[in-house]
Coordinates of N, CA and C in Angstrom, one line a residue:
M2 N -163.3 66.0 13.5 CA -164.4 65.1 13.7 C -164.5 64.2 12.5
P3 N -164.7 62.9 12.7 CA -164.9 62.0 11.5 C -166.1 62.3 10.8
A4 N -166.0 62.3 9.5 CA -167.2 62.6 8.7 C -168.2 61.4 8.7
S5 N -169.4 61.7 8.5 CA -170.5 60.6 8.5 C -171.3 60.7 7.2
E6 N -171.7 59.7 6.6 CA -172.4 59.6 5.4 C -173.7 58.7 5.6
E7 N -174.6 59.0 4.8 CA -175.9 58.3 4.8 C -175.9 57.3 3.7
T8 N -176.1 56.1 4.0 CA -176.2 55.0 3.0 C -177.5 54.3 3.2
G9 N -177.7 53.3 2.4 CA -179.0 52.6 2.5 C -179.0 51.7 3.8
S10 N -177.8 51.4 4.2 CA -177.8 50.6 5.4 C -177.6 51.4 6.7
G11 N -177.5 52.7 6.6 CA -177.3 53.5 7.8 C -176.1 54.4 7.7
P12 N -175.8 55.1 8.7 CA -174.7 56.0 8.7 C -173.4 55.2 8.7
V13 N -172.3 55.7 8.0 CA -171.0 55.1 8.0 C -170.0 56.0 8.6
I14 N -169.2 55.6 9.5 CA -168.2 56.4 10.2 C -166.9 55.9 9.8
H15 N -166.0 56.9 9.3 CA -164.7 56.6 8.9 C -163.7 56.9 10.0
D16 N -162.8 55.9 10.4 CA -161.9 56.0 11.5 C -160.5 56.1 10.9
H17 N -159.9 57.3 11.0 CA -158.5 57.5 10.4 C -157.4 57.4 11.4
R18 N -157.7 56.9 12.6 CA -156.6 56.8 13.6 C -155.6 55.7 13.2
R19 N -154.3 56.0 13.4 CA -153.2 55.1 13.0 C -153.1 53.9 14.0
I20 N -153.5 54.1 15.2 CA -153.5 53.0 16.2 C -154.8 52.5 16.4
D21 N -155.0 51.2 16.2 CA -156.2 50.5 16.4 C -156.6 50.5 17.9
P22 N -157.7 51.1 18.3 CA -158.1 51.2 19.7 C -158.4 49.9 20.3
V23 N -158.7 48.9 19.5 CA -159.1 47.5 20.1 C -157.8 46.7 20.3
T24 N -157.0 46.6 19.2 CA -155.8 45.7 19.3 C -154.6 46.4 19.8
G25 N -154.5 47.7 19.7 CA -153.3 48.5 20.0 C -152.2 48.4 19.0
Q26 N -152.5 47.8 17.8 CA -151.5 47.7 16.8 C -151.5 48.8 15.8
V27 N -150.4 49.1 15.1 CA -150.3 50.1 14.1 C -151.0 49.6 12.9
R28 N -152.0 50.4 12.4 CA -152.7 50.0 11.2 C -151.9 50.2 10.0
G29 N -152.3 49.5 9.0 CA -151.7 49.7 7.7 C -152.2 51.0 7.0
K30 N -151.6 51.3 5.9 CA -151.9 52.5 5.2 C -153.3 52.5 4.7
H31 N -153.8 51.4 4.3 CA -155.2 51.4 3.8 C -156.2 51.0 4.9
A32 N -155.7 50.4 5.9 CA -156.7 50.0 7.0 C -157.1 51.2 7.8
A33 N -156.3 52.3 7.8 CA -156.7 53.5 8.6 C -157.8 54.2 8.0
S34 N -158.1 54.1 6.7 CA -159.2 54.8 6.0 C -160.5 54.0 6.0
K35 N -160.4 52.7 6.5 CA -161.6 51.9 6.5 C -162.6 52.4 7.6
P36 N -163.9 52.3 7.4 CA -164.8 52.6 8.4 C -164.7 51.6 9.6
A37 N -164.9 52.2 10.8 CA -164.8 51.3 12.0 C -165.9 50.2 11.9
G38 N -165.5 49.0 12.2 CA -166.4 47.9 12.2 C -166.8 47.4 10.9
T39 N -166.1 47.8 9.8 CA -166.5 47.4 8.5 C -165.3 46.7 7.8
T40 N -165.5 46.0 6.7 CA -164.5 45.4 5.9 C -164.3 46.4 4.7
S41 N -163.7 45.9 3.7 CA -163.5 46.7 2.5 C -164.8 47.1 1.9
A42 N -164.8 48.3 1.2 CA -166.0 48.8 0.5 C -167.1 49.3 1.4
G43 N -166.7 49.5 2.7 CA -167.7 50.1 3.6 C -168.8 49.1 4.0
R44 N -168.6 47.8 3.7 CA -169.6 46.9 4.2 C -169.4 46.5 5.6
P45 N -170.5 46.2 6.4 CA -170.3 45.8 7.8 C -169.6 44.5 7.8
A46 N -168.8 44.3 8.9 CA -168.1 43.1 9.1 C -169.0 42.0 9.4
P47 N -168.8 40.8 8.8 CA -169.7 39.7 9.1 C -169.7 39.3 10.6
A48 N -170.7 38.6 11.1 CA -170.8 38.2 12.5 C -169.7 37.3 12.9
S49 N -169.2 36.4 11.9 CA -168.2 35.5 12.2 C -166.9 36.2 12.5
A50 N -166.7 37.4 12.0 CA -165.4 38.1 12.2 C -165.4 38.7 13.6
A51 N -166.5 38.9 14.3 CA -166.5 39.6 15.6 C -166.0 38.6 16.6
P52 N -165.3 39.1 17.6 CA -164.9 38.2 18.7 C -166.0 37.6 19.4
E53 N -165.9 36.3 19.8 CA -166.9 35.6 20.5 C -166.9 36.0 21.9
A54 N -168.1 35.9 22.5 CA -168.2 36.3 23.9 C -167.5 35.3 24.8
G55 N -166.8 35.7 25.8 CA -166.1 34.8 26.7 C -164.7 34.4 26.2
S56 N -164.4 34.8 24.9 CA -163.1 34.4 24.4 C -162.0 35.3 25.0
G57 N -160.7 35.0 24.7 CA -159.6 35.8 25.3 C -159.6 37.2 24.8
P58 N -158.7 38.0 25.3 CA -158.5 39.4 24.9 C -158.2 39.5 23.4
A59 N -158.6 40.6 22.9 CA -158.5 40.8 21.5 C -157.0 41.0 21.1
E60 N -156.2 41.4 22.0 CA -154.8 41.6 21.6 C -154.1 40.3 21.3
D61 N -154.7 39.1 21.8 CA -154.0 37.8 21.5 C -154.1 37.5 20.0
Q62 N -155.0 38.1 19.3 CA -155.2 37.8 17.9 C -154.4 38.9 17.1
P63 N -153.4 38.5 16.3 CA -152.6 39.4 15.5 C -153.5 40.2 14.5
A64 N -153.2 41.4 14.3 CA -153.9 42.3 13.3 C -153.6 41.8 11.9
D65 N -154.5 42.1 11.0 CA -154.4 41.7 9.6 C -153.2 42.4 9.0
G66 N -152.3 41.6 8.4 CA -151.1 42.2 7.8 C -149.9 42.4 8.7
E67 N -150.1 42.1 10.0 CA -149.1 42.4 11.0 C -147.8 41.6 10.7
E68 N -148.0 40.3 10.3 CA -146.8 39.5 10.1 C -146.0 40.0 8.9
R69 N -146.7 40.5 7.9 CA -145.9 41.0 6.7 C -145.2 42.3 7.1
E70 N -145.7 43.2 7.9 CA -145.1 44.4 8.2 C -143.9 44.2 9.1
T71 N -144.0 43.4 10.1 CA -142.9 43.2 11.1 C -141.8 42.3 10.6
G72 N -142.2 41.4 9.6 CA -141.2 40.5 9.0 C -140.8 39.4 10.0
E73 N -141.6 39.2 11.0 CA -141.3 38.1 12.0 C -142.0 36.8 11.6
T74 N -141.4 35.7 11.7 CA -142.0 34.4 11.4 C -141.7 33.5 12.6
R75 N -142.6 32.6 12.8 CA -142.4 31.6 13.9 C -141.5 30.5 13.5
E76 N -140.5 30.3 14.4 CA -139.5 29.3 14.1 C -140.0 27.9 14.5
A77 N -139.7 26.9 13.7 CA -140.1 25.6 14.1 C -139.2 25.1 15.2
P78 N -139.6 24.3 16.1 CA -138.8 23.8 17.2 C -137.7 22.9 16.7
E79 N -136.5 23.0 17.3 CA -135.3 22.2 16.8 C -135.5 20.8 17.2
E80 N -135.1 19.9 16.3 CA -135.2 18.5 16.5 C -134.1 18.0 17.4
V81 N -134.4 17.3 18.4 CA -133.4 16.8 19.3 C -132.8 15.5 18.7
P82 N -131.5 15.5 18.6 CA -130.8 14.2 18.0 C -131.1 13.0 18.9
E83 N -131.4 12.0 18.3 CA -131.7 10.7 19.0 C -130.4 10.1 19.5
M84 N -130.3 9.7 20.7 CA -129.1 9.0 21.3 C -129.2 7.5 20.8
V85 N -128.0 7.1 20.4 CA -127.9 5.7 20.0 C -127.6 4.8 21.2
T86 N -128.5 4.0 21.6 CA -128.4 3.1 22.8 C -128.5 1.7 22.3
G87 N -128.3 0.8 23.2 CA -128.5 -0.6 22.9 C -129.9 -1.0 22.6
Q88 N -130.8 -0.3 23.2 CA -132.3 -0.6 23.0 C -132.6 -0.1 21.6
A89 N -132.1 1.1 21.2 CA -132.3 1.6 19.9 C -131.8 0.7 18.8
V90 N -130.6 0.2 19.0 CA -130.0 -0.7 18.1 C -130.9 -2.0 17.9
K91 N -131.4 -2.5 19.0 CA -132.3 -3.7 18.9 C -133.6 -3.4 18.2
E92 N -134.2 -2.2 18.4 CA -135.4 -1.8 17.8 C -135.3 -1.6 16.3
R93 N -134.2 -1.0 15.9 CA -134.0 -0.7 14.5 C -133.6 -2.0 13.7
G94 N -133.9 -2.0 12.5 CA -133.7 -3.1 11.6 C -132.9 -2.7 10.4
G95 N -132.4 -3.7 9.7 CA -131.7 -3.5 8.4 C -130.2 -3.3 8.6
P96 N -129.5 -2.8 7.6 CA -128.1 -2.7 7.6 C -127.6 -1.7 8.7
Q97 N -128.4 -0.6 8.9 CA -128.0 0.4 9.9 C -127.9 -0.2 11.3
A98 N -128.8 -1.1 11.6 CA -128.7 -1.7 13.0 C -127.5 -2.6 13.1
A99 N -127.1 -3.3 12.0 CA -126.0 -4.2 12.0 C -124.7 -3.3 12.1
D100 N -124.7 -2.2 11.4 CA -123.5 -1.3 11.5 C -123.3 -0.7 12.9
L101 N -124.4 -0.3 13.5 CA -124.4 0.3 14.9 C -123.9 -0.8 15.9
A102 N -124.4 -2.0 15.7 CA -124.0 -3.1 16.6 C -122.5 -3.4 16.5
A103 N -122.0 -3.4 15.3 CA -120.6 -3.6 15.1 C -119.7 -2.5 15.7
Q104 N -120.2 -1.3 15.6 CA -119.4 -0.2 16.2 C -119.5 -0.3 17.7
L105 N -120.6 -0.6 18.3 CA -120.8 -0.8 19.7 C -119.9 -1.9 20.2
A106 N -119.8 -3.0 19.5 CA -118.9 -4.1 20.0 C -117.4 -3.7 19.9
E107 N -117.1 -2.9 18.8 CA -115.7 -2.4 18.7 C -115.3 -1.5 19.8
R108 N -116.2 -0.5 20.2 CA -115.9 0.4 21.2 C -115.8 -0.3 22.6
T109 N -116.7 -1.3 22.8 CA -116.6 -2.1 24.0 C -115.3 -2.8 24.2
A110 N -114.9 -3.4 23.1 CA -113.6 -4.1 23.1 C -112.4 -3.2 23.4
D111 N -112.5 -2.0 22.8 CA -111.4 -1.0 23.1 C -111.4 -0.6 24.6
V112 N -112.6 -0.4 25.2 CA -112.6 0.0 26.6 C -112.1 -1.2 27.5
Q113 N -112.5 -2.4 27.2 CA -112.0 -3.5 28.0 C -110.5 -3.7 27.8
R114 N -109.9 -3.5 26.6 CA -108.5 -3.6 26.4 C -107.7 -2.5 27.2
L115 N -108.3 -1.3 27.2 CA -107.6 -0.2 28.0 C -107.7 -0.5 29.5
Q116 N -108.8 -1.0 29.9 CA -108.9 -1.3 31.4 C -107.9 -2.4 31.8
A117 N -107.7 -3.4 30.9 CA -106.8 -4.5 31.2 C -105.3 -4.0 31.2
E118 N -105.0 -3.1 30.3 CA -103.7 -2.5 30.2 C -103.4 -1.6 31.4
Y119 N -104.4 -0.9 31.9 CA -104.2 -0.1 33.1 C -104.0 -1.0 34.3
A120 N -104.8 -2.0 34.4 CA -104.6 -2.9 35.6 C -103.2 -3.6 35.6
N121 N -102.7 -4.0 34.4 CA -101.4 -4.5 34.3 C -100.3 -3.5 34.7
Y122 N -100.6 -2.2 34.2 CA -99.6 -1.1 34.5 C -99.5 -0.9 36.0
R123 N -100.7 -0.9 36.7 CA -100.7 -0.7 38.2 C -99.9 -1.8 38.9
K124 N -100.1 -3.1 38.5 CA -99.4 -4.2 39.1 C -97.9 -4.1 38.8
R125 N -97.5 -3.7 37.6 CA -96.1 -3.5 37.4 C -95.5 -2.4 38.2
V126 N -96.2 -1.3 38.3 CA -95.7 -0.2 39.1 C -95.5 -0.6 40.6
D127 N -96.5 -1.3 41.1 CA -96.4 -1.8 42.5 C -95.3 -2.7 42.7
R128 N -95.1 -3.6 41.7 CA -94.0 -4.6 41.8 C -92.6 -3.9 41.8
D129 N -92.5 -2.9 40.9 CA -91.2 -2.2 40.7 C -91.0 -1.3 42.0
R130 N -92.0 -0.8 42.6 CA -91.9 0.0 43.8 C -91.3 -0.8 44.9
A131 N -91.9 -2.1 45.1 CA -91.5 -3.0 46.1 C -90.0 -3.4 45.9
A132 N -89.7 -3.6 44.6 CA -88.3 -4.1 44.3 C -87.3 -3.0 44.7
V133 N -87.6 -1.7 44.3 CA -86.7 -0.6 44.6 C -86.6 -0.5 46.1
R134 N -87.7 -0.6 46.9 CA -87.6 -0.5 48.3 C -86.7 -1.6 48.9
E135 N -86.9 -2.8 48.4 CA -86.1 -3.9 49.0 C -84.6 -3.7 48.6
Q136 N -84.3 -3.3 47.4 CA -82.9 -3.0 47.1 C -82.3 -2.0 48.0
A137 N -83.1 -0.9 48.3 CA -82.5 0.1 49.1 C -82.3 -0.4 50.5
V138 N -83.2 -1.2 51.1 CA -83.0 -1.8 52.4 C -81.8 -2.7 52.4
V139 N -81.7 -3.5 51.4 CA -80.6 -4.5 51.4 C -79.2 -3.8 51.3
G140 N -79.2 -2.7 50.5 CA -77.9 -2.0 50.4 C -77.5 -1.3 51.7
T141 N -78.5 -0.8 52.5 CA -78.2 -0.2 53.8 C -77.8 -1.2 54.8
L142 N -78.5 -2.4 54.9 CA -78.2 -3.4 55.8 C -76.8 -4.1 55.5
T143 N -76.5 -4.2 54.3 CA -75.2 -4.8 53.9 C -74.1 -3.9 54.4
G144 N -74.2 -2.6 54.3 CA -73.2 -1.7 54.8 C -73.0 -1.7 56.3
L145 N -74.1 -2.2 57.0 CA -74.0 -2.2 58.5 C -73.5 -3.5 59.1
L146 N -73.3 -4.5 58.2 CA -72.9 -5.8 58.7 C -71.6 -5.8 59.5
P147 N -70.5 -5.0 59.0 CA -69.3 -5.0 59.8 C -69.5 -4.4 61.2
V148 N -70.5 -3.4 61.3 CA -70.8 -2.9 62.7 C -71.4 -3.9 63.6
L149 N -72.3 -4.8 63.0 CA -72.9 -5.8 63.8 C -71.8 -6.9 64.2
D150 N -70.8 -7.2 63.3 CA -69.8 -8.1 63.7 C -68.9 -7.5 64.9
A151 N -68.7 -6.2 64.9 CA -67.9 -5.6 66.0 C -68.7 -5.7 67.3
I152 N -70.0 -5.5 67.2 CA -70.8 -5.6 68.4 C -70.8 -7.0 69.0
D153 N -70.9 -8.0 68.1 CA -70.8 -9.4 68.5 C -69.5 -9.7 69.2
Q154 N -68.4 -9.3 68.6 CA -67.1 -9.5 69.2 C -67.0 -8.8 70.6
A155 N -67.5 -7.6 70.7 CA -67.5 -6.9 72.0 C -68.3 -7.7 73.0
R156 N -69.4 -8.2 72.6 CA -70.3 -9.0 73.6 C -69.6 -10.2 74.0
E157 N -68.9 -10.9 73.1 CA -68.2 -12.2 73.5 C -67.0 -11.9 74.5
H158 N -66.4 -10.8 74.4 CA -65.3 -10.4 75.3 C -65.8 -9.7 76.5
G159 N -67.0 -9.5 76.7 CA -67.6 -8.8 77.9 C -67.3 -7.3 77.9
E160 N -67.1 -6.7 76.7 CA -66.9 -5.3 76.6 C -68.1 -4.5 76.3
L161 N -69.2 -5.2 76.1 CA -70.5 -4.5 75.7 C -71.3 -4.2 77.0
S162 N -71.1 -2.9 77.5 CA -71.8 -2.5 78.7 C -72.1 -1.0 78.7
G163 N -72.9 -0.6 79.7 CA -73.2 0.8 79.8 C -73.9 1.4 78.7
G164 N -73.6 2.6 78.3 CA -74.3 3.3 77.2 C -74.1 2.7 75.9
F165 N -72.9 2.1 75.7 CA -72.6 1.4 74.4 C -73.5 0.2 74.2
K166 N -73.9 -0.5 75.3 CA -74.8 -1.6 75.2 C -76.2 -1.2 74.8
S167 N -76.6 0.0 75.3 CA -78.0 0.5 75.0 C -78.0 0.9 73.5
V168 N -76.9 1.5 73.0 CA -76.9 1.9 71.6 C -76.9 0.7 70.7
A169 N -76.1 -0.4 71.1 CA -76.1 -1.6 70.3 C -77.4 -2.3 70.2
D170 N -78.1 -2.4 71.4 CA -79.4 -3.0 71.4 C -80.4 -2.2 70.6
S171 N -80.4 -0.9 70.7 CA -81.3 -0.1 69.9 C -81.1 -0.3 68.4
L172 N -79.8 -0.4 68.0 CA -79.5 -0.6 66.6 C -79.9 -1.9 66.0
Q173 N -79.7 -3.0 66.8 CA -80.1 -4.3 66.4 C -81.6 -4.4 66.3
A174 N -82.4 -3.7 67.2 CA -83.8 -3.7 67.2 C -84.3 -3.0 66.0
A175 N -83.7 -1.9 65.6 CA -84.1 -1.1 64.4 C -83.9 -1.9 63.2
L176 N -82.7 -2.6 63.1 CA -82.5 -3.4 61.9 C -83.4 -4.6 61.8
G177 N -83.8 -5.1 63.0 CA -84.8 -6.2 63.0 C -86.1 -5.8 62.4
R178 N -86.5 -4.5 62.7 CA -87.8 -4.0 62.2 C -87.7 -3.8 60.6
L179 N -86.5 -3.7 60.1 CA -86.4 -3.6 58.7 C -86.3 -4.9 58.0
G180 N -86.4 -6.0 58.8 CA -86.5 -7.4 58.2 C -85.2 -8.1 58.3
L181 N -84.1 -7.6 59.0 CA -82.9 -8.3 59.1 C -83.0 -9.5 60.1
V182 N -82.6 -10.7 59.6 CA -82.7 -11.9 60.4 C -81.3 -12.5 60.5
T183 N -80.9 -12.9 61.8 CA -79.6 -13.5 62.0 C -79.9 -15.0 62.1
Y184 N -79.0 -15.9 61.4 CA -79.2 -17.3 61.5 C -77.8 -18.0 61.6
G185 N -77.8 -19.2 62.0 CA -76.6 -20.0 62.2 C -76.4 -20.4 63.6
D186 N -76.7 -21.7 63.9 CA -76.5 -22.2 65.3 C -75.6 -23.4 65.3
K187 N -74.9 -23.7 66.3 CA -74.1 -24.8 66.4 C -75.0 -26.1 66.4
G188 N -74.6 -27.1 65.6 CA -75.4 -28.3 65.5 C -76.3 -28.3 64.3
D189 N -76.4 -27.2 63.5 CA -77.3 -27.2 62.3 C -76.7 -28.0 61.2
P190 N -77.5 -28.8 60.4 CA -76.9 -29.5 59.3 C -76.3 -28.5 58.3
F191 N -75.2 -28.9 57.7 CA -74.5 -28.0 56.8 C -75.3 -27.9 55.5
D192 N -75.5 -26.7 55.1 CA -76.2 -26.4 53.8 C -75.4 -25.5 53.0
P193 N -74.8 -25.9 51.9 CA -73.9 -25.0 51.1 C -74.6 -23.8 50.6
K194 N -75.9 -23.8 50.5 CA -76.6 -22.6 50.0 C -76.6 -21.5 51.0
I195 N -76.6 -21.8 52.3 CA -76.6 -20.7 53.3 C -75.4 -20.7 54.2
H196 N -74.5 -21.7 54.1 CA -73.3 -21.8 55.0 C -72.1 -21.7 54.1
E197 N -71.1 -21.1 54.7 CA -69.7 -21.1 54.1 C -68.8 -21.8 55.0
A198 N -68.2 -23.0 54.6 CA -67.3 -23.8 55.4 C -65.9 -23.2 55.3
L199 N -65.4 -22.8 56.5 CA -64.1 -22.3 56.6 C -63.1 -23.4 57.2
I200 N -63.6 -24.3 58.0 CA -62.8 -25.4 58.6 C -63.6 -26.7 58.4
H201 N -62.8 -27.7 58.0 CA -63.4 -29.1 57.8 C -62.7 -30.1 58.7
S202 N -63.4 -31.0 59.3 CA -62.9 -32.0 60.1 C -63.8 -33.3 60.1
Y203 N -63.3 -34.4 60.7 CA -64.1 -35.6 60.9 C -64.4 -35.9 62.3
S204 N -65.6 -36.4 62.5 CA -66.0 -36.7 63.9 C -66.9 -37.9 63.9
A205 N -66.7 -38.7 65.0 CA -67.5 -39.9 65.2 C -68.8 -39.5 65.8
D206 N -69.0 -38.3 66.3 CA -70.2 -37.9 67.0 C -71.3 -37.4 66.1
V207 N -71.0 -37.3 64.8 CA -72.0 -36.8 63.9 C -72.3 -37.9 62.8
T208 N -73.5 -37.8 62.3 CA -73.9 -38.8 61.3 C -74.1 -38.1 59.9
E209 N -73.9 -36.8 59.9 CA -74.0 -36.1 58.6 C -73.1 -34.9 58.7
D210 N -73.0 -34.2 57.6 CA -72.2 -32.9 57.7 C -72.9 -32.0 58.6
T211 N -72.2 -31.5 59.6 CA -72.8 -30.7 60.7 C -71.9 -29.5 61.0
C212 N -72.6 -28.4 61.3 CA -71.9 -27.2 61.7 C -71.5 -27.3 63.2
V213 N -70.3 -27.5 63.5 CA -69.8 -27.8 64.8 C -69.4 -26.5 65.5
E214 N -69.2 -25.4 64.7 CA -68.8 -24.1 65.3 C -69.2 -23.0 64.3
I215 N -69.8 -21.9 64.9 CA -70.2 -20.8 64.1 C -69.1 -19.7 64.3
L216 N -68.4 -19.4 63.2 CA -67.4 -18.4 63.3 C -68.0 -17.0 63.1
Q217 N -68.9 -16.8 62.2 CA -69.6 -15.6 62.0 C -71.1 -15.9 61.6
P218 N -72.0 -15.3 62.2 CA -73.4 -15.6 61.9 C -73.8 -15.1 60.5
G219 N -74.8 -15.7 60.0 CA -75.3 -15.3 58.7 C -76.5 -14.3 58.8
Y220 N -76.7 -13.5 57.8 CA -77.8 -12.5 57.8 C -78.6 -12.6 56.5
K221 N -79.9 -12.5 56.6 CA -80.8 -12.5 55.4 C -82.0 -11.6 55.7
V222 N -82.6 -11.2 54.5 CA -83.8 -10.4 54.5 C -84.8 -11.2 53.7
G223 N -85.8 -11.7 54.4 CA -86.8 -12.5 53.6 C -86.1 -13.8 53.2
E224 N -86.1 -14.1 51.9 CA -85.4 -15.2 51.3 C -84.1 -14.9 50.7
R225 N -83.7 -13.6 50.8 CA -82.4 -13.1 50.2 C -81.3 -13.2 51.2
I226 N -80.2 -13.9 50.9 CA -79.1 -14.0 51.8 C -78.2 -12.8 51.6
L227 N -77.9 -12.1 52.7 CA -77.0 -11.0 52.6 C -75.5 -11.5 52.8
R228 N -75.4 -12.4 53.7 CA -74.1 -13.0 53.9 C -74.3 -14.4 54.5
P229 N -73.6 -15.4 53.9 CA -73.8 -16.8 54.5 C -73.1 -16.9 55.8
A230 N -73.6 -17.8 56.6 CA -72.9 -18.1 57.9 C -71.6 -18.8 57.7
R231 N -70.6 -18.3 58.3 CA -69.2 -18.9 58.2 C -69.0 -19.9 59.4
V232 N -68.8 -21.1 59.0 CA -68.9 -22.2 60.0 C -67.7 -23.2 59.9
A233 N -67.5 -24.0 60.9 CA -66.6 -25.1 60.9 C -67.5 -26.4 60.7
V234 N -67.2 -27.2 59.8 CA -68.0 -28.4 59.4 C -67.3 -29.6 59.8
A235 N -68.0 -30.6 60.4 CA -67.5 -31.9 60.8 C -68.2 -32.9 60.0
E236 N -67.4 -33.8 59.4 CA -68.0 -34.9 58.5 C -67.9 -36.2 59.3
P237 N -68.9 -37.1 59.2 CA -68.8 -38.4 59.9 C -67.5 -39.1 59.6
S238 N -66.9 -39.7 60.6 CA -65.6 -40.4 60.4 C -65.8 -41.8 59.7
T239 N -67.0 -42.4 59.8 CA -67.2 -43.7 59.2 C -68.4 -43.5 58.2
G240 N -68.4 -44.3 57.1 CA -69.4 -44.3 56.2 C -70.6 -45.2 56.6
P241 N -71.6 -45.3 55.8 CA -72.8 -46.2 56.1 C -72.4 -47.6 56.2
D242 N -71.3 -48.1 55.5 CA -70.9 -49.4 55.6 C -69.9 -49.7 56.8
G243 N -69.6 -48.7 57.6 CA -68.6 -48.8 58.7 C -67.2 -48.5 58.3
S244 N -66.9 -48.2 57.0 CA -65.5 -47.9 56.6 C -65.2 -46.5 57.0
S245 N -63.9 -46.2 57.2 CA -63.5 -44.9 57.6 C -63.5 -43.9 56.5
N246 N -64.0 -42.7 56.8 CA -64.0 -41.7 55.8 C -62.7 -40.8 55.8
E247 N -61.9 -41.1 56.8 CA -60.7 -40.3 56.9 C -59.7 -40.7 55.8
P248 N -59.0 -39.8 55.2 CA -58.1 -40.2 54.2 C -56.9 -41.0 54.8
V249 N -56.3 -41.9 54.0 CA -55.2 -42.7 54.4 C -53.9 -42.2 53.7
W250 N -53.0 -41.8 54.5 CA -51.7 -41.2 53.9 C -50.6 -42.3 53.8
D251 N -50.0 -42.3 52.8 CA -48.9 -43.3 52.6 C -47.7 -42.8 53.4
D252 N -46.8 -43.7 53.8 CA -45.6 -43.3 54.5 C -44.7 -42.4 53.8
A253 N -44.6 -42.6 52.4 CA -43.8 -41.7 51.6 C -44.4 -40.3 51.6
E254 N -45.7 -40.2 51.6 CA -46.3 -38.9 51.6 C -46.1 -38.2 53.0
E255 N -46.2 -39.0 54.1 CA -46.0 -38.5 55.4 C -44.6 -38.0 55.6
E256 N -43.6 -38.8 55.1 CA -42.2 -38.3 55.2 C -41.9 -37.1 54.4
S257 N -42.6 -37.0 53.3 CA -42.3 -35.8 52.5 C -43.0 -34.6 53.1

């Protein structure tokens, strides 16, 4: 039983319990020997030290000396680093703002340069891919030109019939879908860029160099000539002034 003493202010009760019944905290070595409800020297606790009515629970208030015994301290909240934005650069002044603005302009220029290089790279890759495809198609079609010549000769002699005719028509249709175009018709003006003259003659029926006969048709893919049309060319027999274009042979040359 706790001992009691008589003083001038009334009886004093000493509480030696290690656990504070009010806060539930472990008392210090000296706090356990203090009288309940008193401060040091057995004097009653002042009214200001008592908890106010209607306030929160007593355990919310840490016991005296608790922070020293547990060694725990409250940590200050971490500072969040400020993001550097265009608005922040505008609001700041002095050399720091000028430095940040220069760095921002440099990074922006780098990004724009990389974007332009990537766009040029994509265009170059697409162009190279198209060139490789065109080269492959041209190589395949060039190898099939002798087959097309044989089909044309068979058609001229009336030998293209039956199943062979169906195969030939299917082949020519497939090559047409790949872009193969046949050109060269009788009566076309002679163009040395797309025609190859194998026979030359003079004729009063033409007014310019004209293809009077198509020996072999020409083939092209787009603007690329795979094989020029092989033709017979007729030149006008008289010039613009009415003179003859035909060569004059001397008798000596004729006898020889």
